[in-house]
């Protein structure tokens, strides 16, 4: 079991509410990293390995039996433990950049701020099970209703978490914003209300500046 929490300069995460545009931001970051000659591994949470994707299914499909908040948290971390061991650490060890669509900040925002679980429990799991934190986190910040309207426009049935009420997502958004204010050296907050092209450009510019400062 790990005890130390290492901030890794080649681990980048994207965070935000639904409909914030993380998918195109991920592509913009990959293109930028590749243009600088870096290998970029794109991945997502919950998921990123075959087993973790099965846990994702369990987490996101609606069930007749309500999922306890603690079960939800532990399944998020079960998927993350597998993802870190099978994908993230090996990629970082060979010198690649890893860009993850969500990482542990989502567990703080959704399970601690959203569901009301004890933050200390999330901290302990982060330290003992994950041991890694991103060197850079881009928070795509967007009004909750606007994000939901975008996501609804996709014509997909809402998953179990997407079926929550607006007040849950407001707590999640506030939780992300508080984390960003508390760690300004790690977070870059991107206004995601703009067009996809403008958001992509803001994301690329933030990553490019960050890369320059690493050199
Ligand atoms: N979760 C958790 O609770 N705890 C954890 O620890 C982790 C996750 C890791 C699954 O994540 C759920 O798991 C998520 C958090 C929880 N639940 N929720 N809600 P996910 O990342 O797979 O789910 P998501 O955030 O809901 O994905 P999303 O809605 O697909 O968000 P997105 O990736 O940021 O959006 P997108 O696919 O890029 O865009 C969505 C739509 O908006 C699409 O039709 C786009 O064309 C449109 N779009 C995107 N950008 C724009 C702009 N700029 N203007 C207009 N329209 C746009």
XYZ file of C-alpha atoms and ligand atoms in Angstrom:
272
model
C 0.000 0.000 0.000
C 1.195 3.502 -0.861
C 1.372 6.192 1.846
C 2.882 9.201 0.070
C 0.933 11.324 -2.408
C 3.203 12.153 -5.337
C 2.265 15.017 -7.661
C 3.394 13.756 -11.075
C 4.317 16.409 -13.689
C 3.226 14.202 -16.614
C -0.198 13.363 -15.252
C -2.852 15.821 -16.466
C -6.518 15.606 -15.518
C -9.642 17.228 -16.880
C -12.497 17.941 -14.525
C -15.888 19.595 -14.635
C -19.588 18.879 -14.709
C -21.459 17.084 -17.446
C -21.565 18.730 -20.863
C -18.517 20.874 -20.061
C -16.704 19.712 -23.220
C -14.041 17.448 -21.743
C -14.062 15.234 -24.847
C -12.844 17.936 -27.243
C -10.487 19.360 -24.600
C -8.851 15.930 -24.367
C -8.209 15.910 -28.120
C -6.807 19.470 -27.994
C -4.331 18.433 -25.265
C -3.303 15.293 -27.152
C -2.627 17.333 -30.309
C -0.589 19.868 -28.376
C 1.508 17.232 -26.578
C 2.145 15.360 -29.829
C 3.174 18.587 -31.566
C 5.841 18.933 -28.843
C 7.033 15.373 -29.620
C 5.517 13.718 -26.540
C 3.627 10.441 -26.309
C 0.119 11.166 -24.974
C -2.028 8.431 -23.423
C -5.691 9.480 -23.266
C -7.829 7.723 -20.723
C -10.880 8.216 -18.527
C -12.430 7.540 -15.140
C -14.252 5.634 -13.985
C -12.735 3.197 -16.470
C -9.571 3.031 -18.519
C -8.962 -0.754 -18.273
C -11.332 -3.611 -19.197
C -12.034 -4.394 -15.543
C -12.401 -0.732 -14.558
C -14.818 -0.272 -17.492
C -16.935 -3.090 -16.027
C -16.962 -1.261 -12.700
C -18.014 1.887 -14.641
C -21.004 -0.056 -15.965
C -21.969 -0.994 -12.424
C -21.604 2.618 -11.309
C -23.521 4.275 -14.102
C -26.364 1.878 -14.879
C -29.544 2.348 -12.904
C -30.265 -0.491 -10.412
C -33.407 -1.518 -8.598
C -31.366 -1.481 -5.395
C -30.074 2.007 -4.512
C -26.281 2.221 -4.449
C -25.100 3.390 -1.010
C -22.830 6.488 -1.200
C -20.039 4.472 0.448
C -20.426 1.718 -2.181
C -20.237 4.355 -4.909
C -17.051 5.827 -3.414
C -15.352 2.453 -2.983
C -16.257 1.359 -6.517
C -14.785 4.640 -7.871
C -11.573 3.866 -6.003
C -11.603 0.178 -7.001
C -11.721 1.269 -10.651
C -9.040 3.927 -9.994
C -6.690 1.457 -8.262
C -6.854 -0.813 -11.305
C -6.451 2.117 -13.700
C -3.414 3.498 -11.871
C -1.694 0.121 -11.680
C -2.452 -1.098 -15.212
C -2.369 2.089 -17.295
C -1.208 5.241 -15.545
C 1.943 4.147 -13.722
C 3.334 2.089 -16.652
C 2.773 5.007 -19.058
C 4.395 7.540 -16.703
C 7.311 5.171 -16.124
C 8.070 5.020 -19.848
C 7.988 8.836 -20.026
C 4.565 9.323 -21.638
C 2.082 11.995 -20.626
C -1.228 10.666 -19.318
C -4.322 12.794 -19.845
C -7.271 11.525 -17.839
C -10.871 12.583 -18.361
C -11.560 12.858 -14.592
C -9.418 11.632 -11.690
C -9.542 11.818 -7.885
C -10.816 15.435 -7.777
C -14.113 14.012 -9.097
C -14.389 11.784 -6.017
C -13.955 14.823 -3.750
C -16.526 16.813 -5.745
C -19.161 14.110 -6.349
C -18.827 11.748 -3.382
C -17.701 14.200 -0.644
C -19.326 17.502 -1.714
C -22.205 15.995 -3.700
C -23.119 12.963 -1.559
C -21.878 14.359 1.759
C -19.321 11.636 2.523
C -16.433 12.387 4.868
C -13.614 14.142 2.994
C -11.059 12.483 5.317
C -12.112 9.094 3.947
C -11.474 10.288 0.373
C -8.111 11.698 1.461
C -7.124 8.407 3.039
C -8.121 6.419 -0.040
C -6.262 8.875 -2.272
C -3.102 8.516 -0.192
C -3.225 4.786 0.460
C -4.776 3.415 -2.731
C -3.779 5.892 -5.443
C -0.587 7.601 -4.264
C -0.526 9.912 -7.289
C -1.985 13.284 -8.037
C -1.923 15.255 -11.291
C 0.696 17.923 -11.911
C -1.911 19.896 -13.840
C -5.704 19.846 -13.585
C -7.934 21.769 -15.985
C -11.324 22.558 -14.541
C -13.881 23.243 -17.283
C -16.310 25.373 -15.345
C -19.857 25.735 -16.617
C -23.274 26.708 -15.320
C -25.060 23.506 -14.226
C -28.201 24.087 -16.317
C -26.233 24.880 -19.424
C -24.165 21.715 -19.025
C -27.267 19.620 -18.539
C -28.925 21.173 -21.597
C -25.863 20.293 -23.691
C -25.778 16.736 -22.355
C -29.537 16.302 -22.934
C -29.030 17.447 -26.528
C -27.073 14.228 -27.143
C -30.242 12.197 -27.144
C -28.869 9.606 -24.701
C -30.779 8.271 -21.722
C -29.341 9.891 -18.524
C -27.190 7.485 -16.508
C -27.626 6.856 -12.766
C -25.531 9.848 -11.660
C -26.836 12.179 -14.394
C -30.343 11.512 -13.034
C -29.547 13.496 -9.858
C -31.202 16.888 -9.223
C -29.638 20.294 -9.963
C -28.785 20.962 -6.282
C -26.494 17.910 -6.283
C -24.648 19.266 -9.344
C -24.450 22.756 -7.787
C -22.654 21.246 -4.773
C -20.352 19.371 -7.141
C -19.554 22.554 -9.079
C -18.856 24.504 -5.869
C -16.678 21.639 -4.647
C -14.552 21.760 -7.807
C -14.240 25.554 -7.585
C -13.172 25.394 -3.938
C -10.509 22.814 -4.781
C -9.257 24.998 -7.624
C -8.990 28.037 -5.300
C -7.192 25.978 -2.674
C -4.571 24.674 -5.146
C -4.019 27.448 -7.714
C -0.593 26.090 -8.712
C -2.172 22.810 -9.894
C -5.533 23.986 -11.259
C -6.337 26.119 -14.295
C -9.994 27.128 -14.454
C -11.346 27.383 -17.996
C -14.590 29.195 -18.780
C -16.442 26.416 -20.621
C -19.437 28.553 -21.632
C -17.674 29.640 -24.833
C -17.738 27.878 -28.214
C -15.938 24.526 -28.572
C -13.205 26.225 -30.643
C -12.627 28.912 -27.994
C -12.608 26.368 -25.161
C -10.149 24.166 -27.099
C -7.879 27.183 -27.694
C -7.992 28.189 -23.994
C -7.173 24.628 -22.936
C -4.245 24.363 -25.397
C -2.875 27.754 -24.300
C -3.042 26.767 -20.617
C -1.234 23.466 -21.250
C 1.376 25.132 -23.497
C 2.199 27.722 -20.784
C 2.404 24.998 -18.185
C 4.753 22.920 -20.390
C 7.033 25.956 -20.859
C 7.258 26.402 -17.105
C 8.204 22.721 -16.682
C 11.132 22.991 -19.102
N -17.770 10.360 -11.214
C -17.876 10.392 -9.828
O -18.970 10.574 -9.300
N -16.758 10.204 -9.081
C -15.540 9.945 -9.612
O -14.555 9.767 -8.879
C -15.453 9.916 -11.052
C -16.583 10.125 -11.795
C -14.126 9.654 -11.692
C -19.160 9.634 -15.451
O -18.186 10.526 -15.850
C -19.790 10.051 -14.151
O -18.987 9.586 -13.064
C -19.898 11.537 -13.980
C -19.080 11.863 -12.742
C -18.983 10.560 -12.024
N -21.297 11.822 -13.735
N -21.900 12.838 -13.994
N -22.622 13.647 -14.205
P -18.151 11.058 -17.355
O -16.993 12.013 -17.404
O -18.143 9.920 -18.282
O -19.572 11.818 -17.469
P -19.920 13.285 -17.777
O -19.086 14.316 -17.150
O -21.370 13.309 -17.427
O -19.604 13.340 -19.332
P -20.180 14.297 -20.371
O -21.558 14.793 -20.159
O -19.945 13.582 -21.639
O -19.251 15.592 -20.194
P -18.130 16.093 -21.159
O -17.242 14.937 -21.542
O -17.469 17.230 -20.514
O -18.935 16.615 -22.383
P -18.705 16.322 -23.935
O -19.001 14.862 -24.286
O -17.425 16.847 -24.398
O -19.890 17.206 -24.510
C -21.219 16.914 -24.170
C -22.180 17.541 -25.214
O -22.024 18.953 -25.186
C -21.867 17.104 -26.647
O -23.065 16.966 -27.339
C -21.045 18.254 -27.192
O -21.195 18.396 -28.582
C -21.651 19.445 -26.466
N -20.641 20.498 -26.243
C -19.385 20.309 -25.761
N -18.735 21.506 -25.693
C -19.611 22.441 -26.120
C -19.539 23.874 -26.254
N -18.412 24.547 -25.930
N -20.621 24.528 -26.698
C -21.758 23.845 -27.008
N -21.897 22.491 -26.918
C -20.842 21.800 -26.465
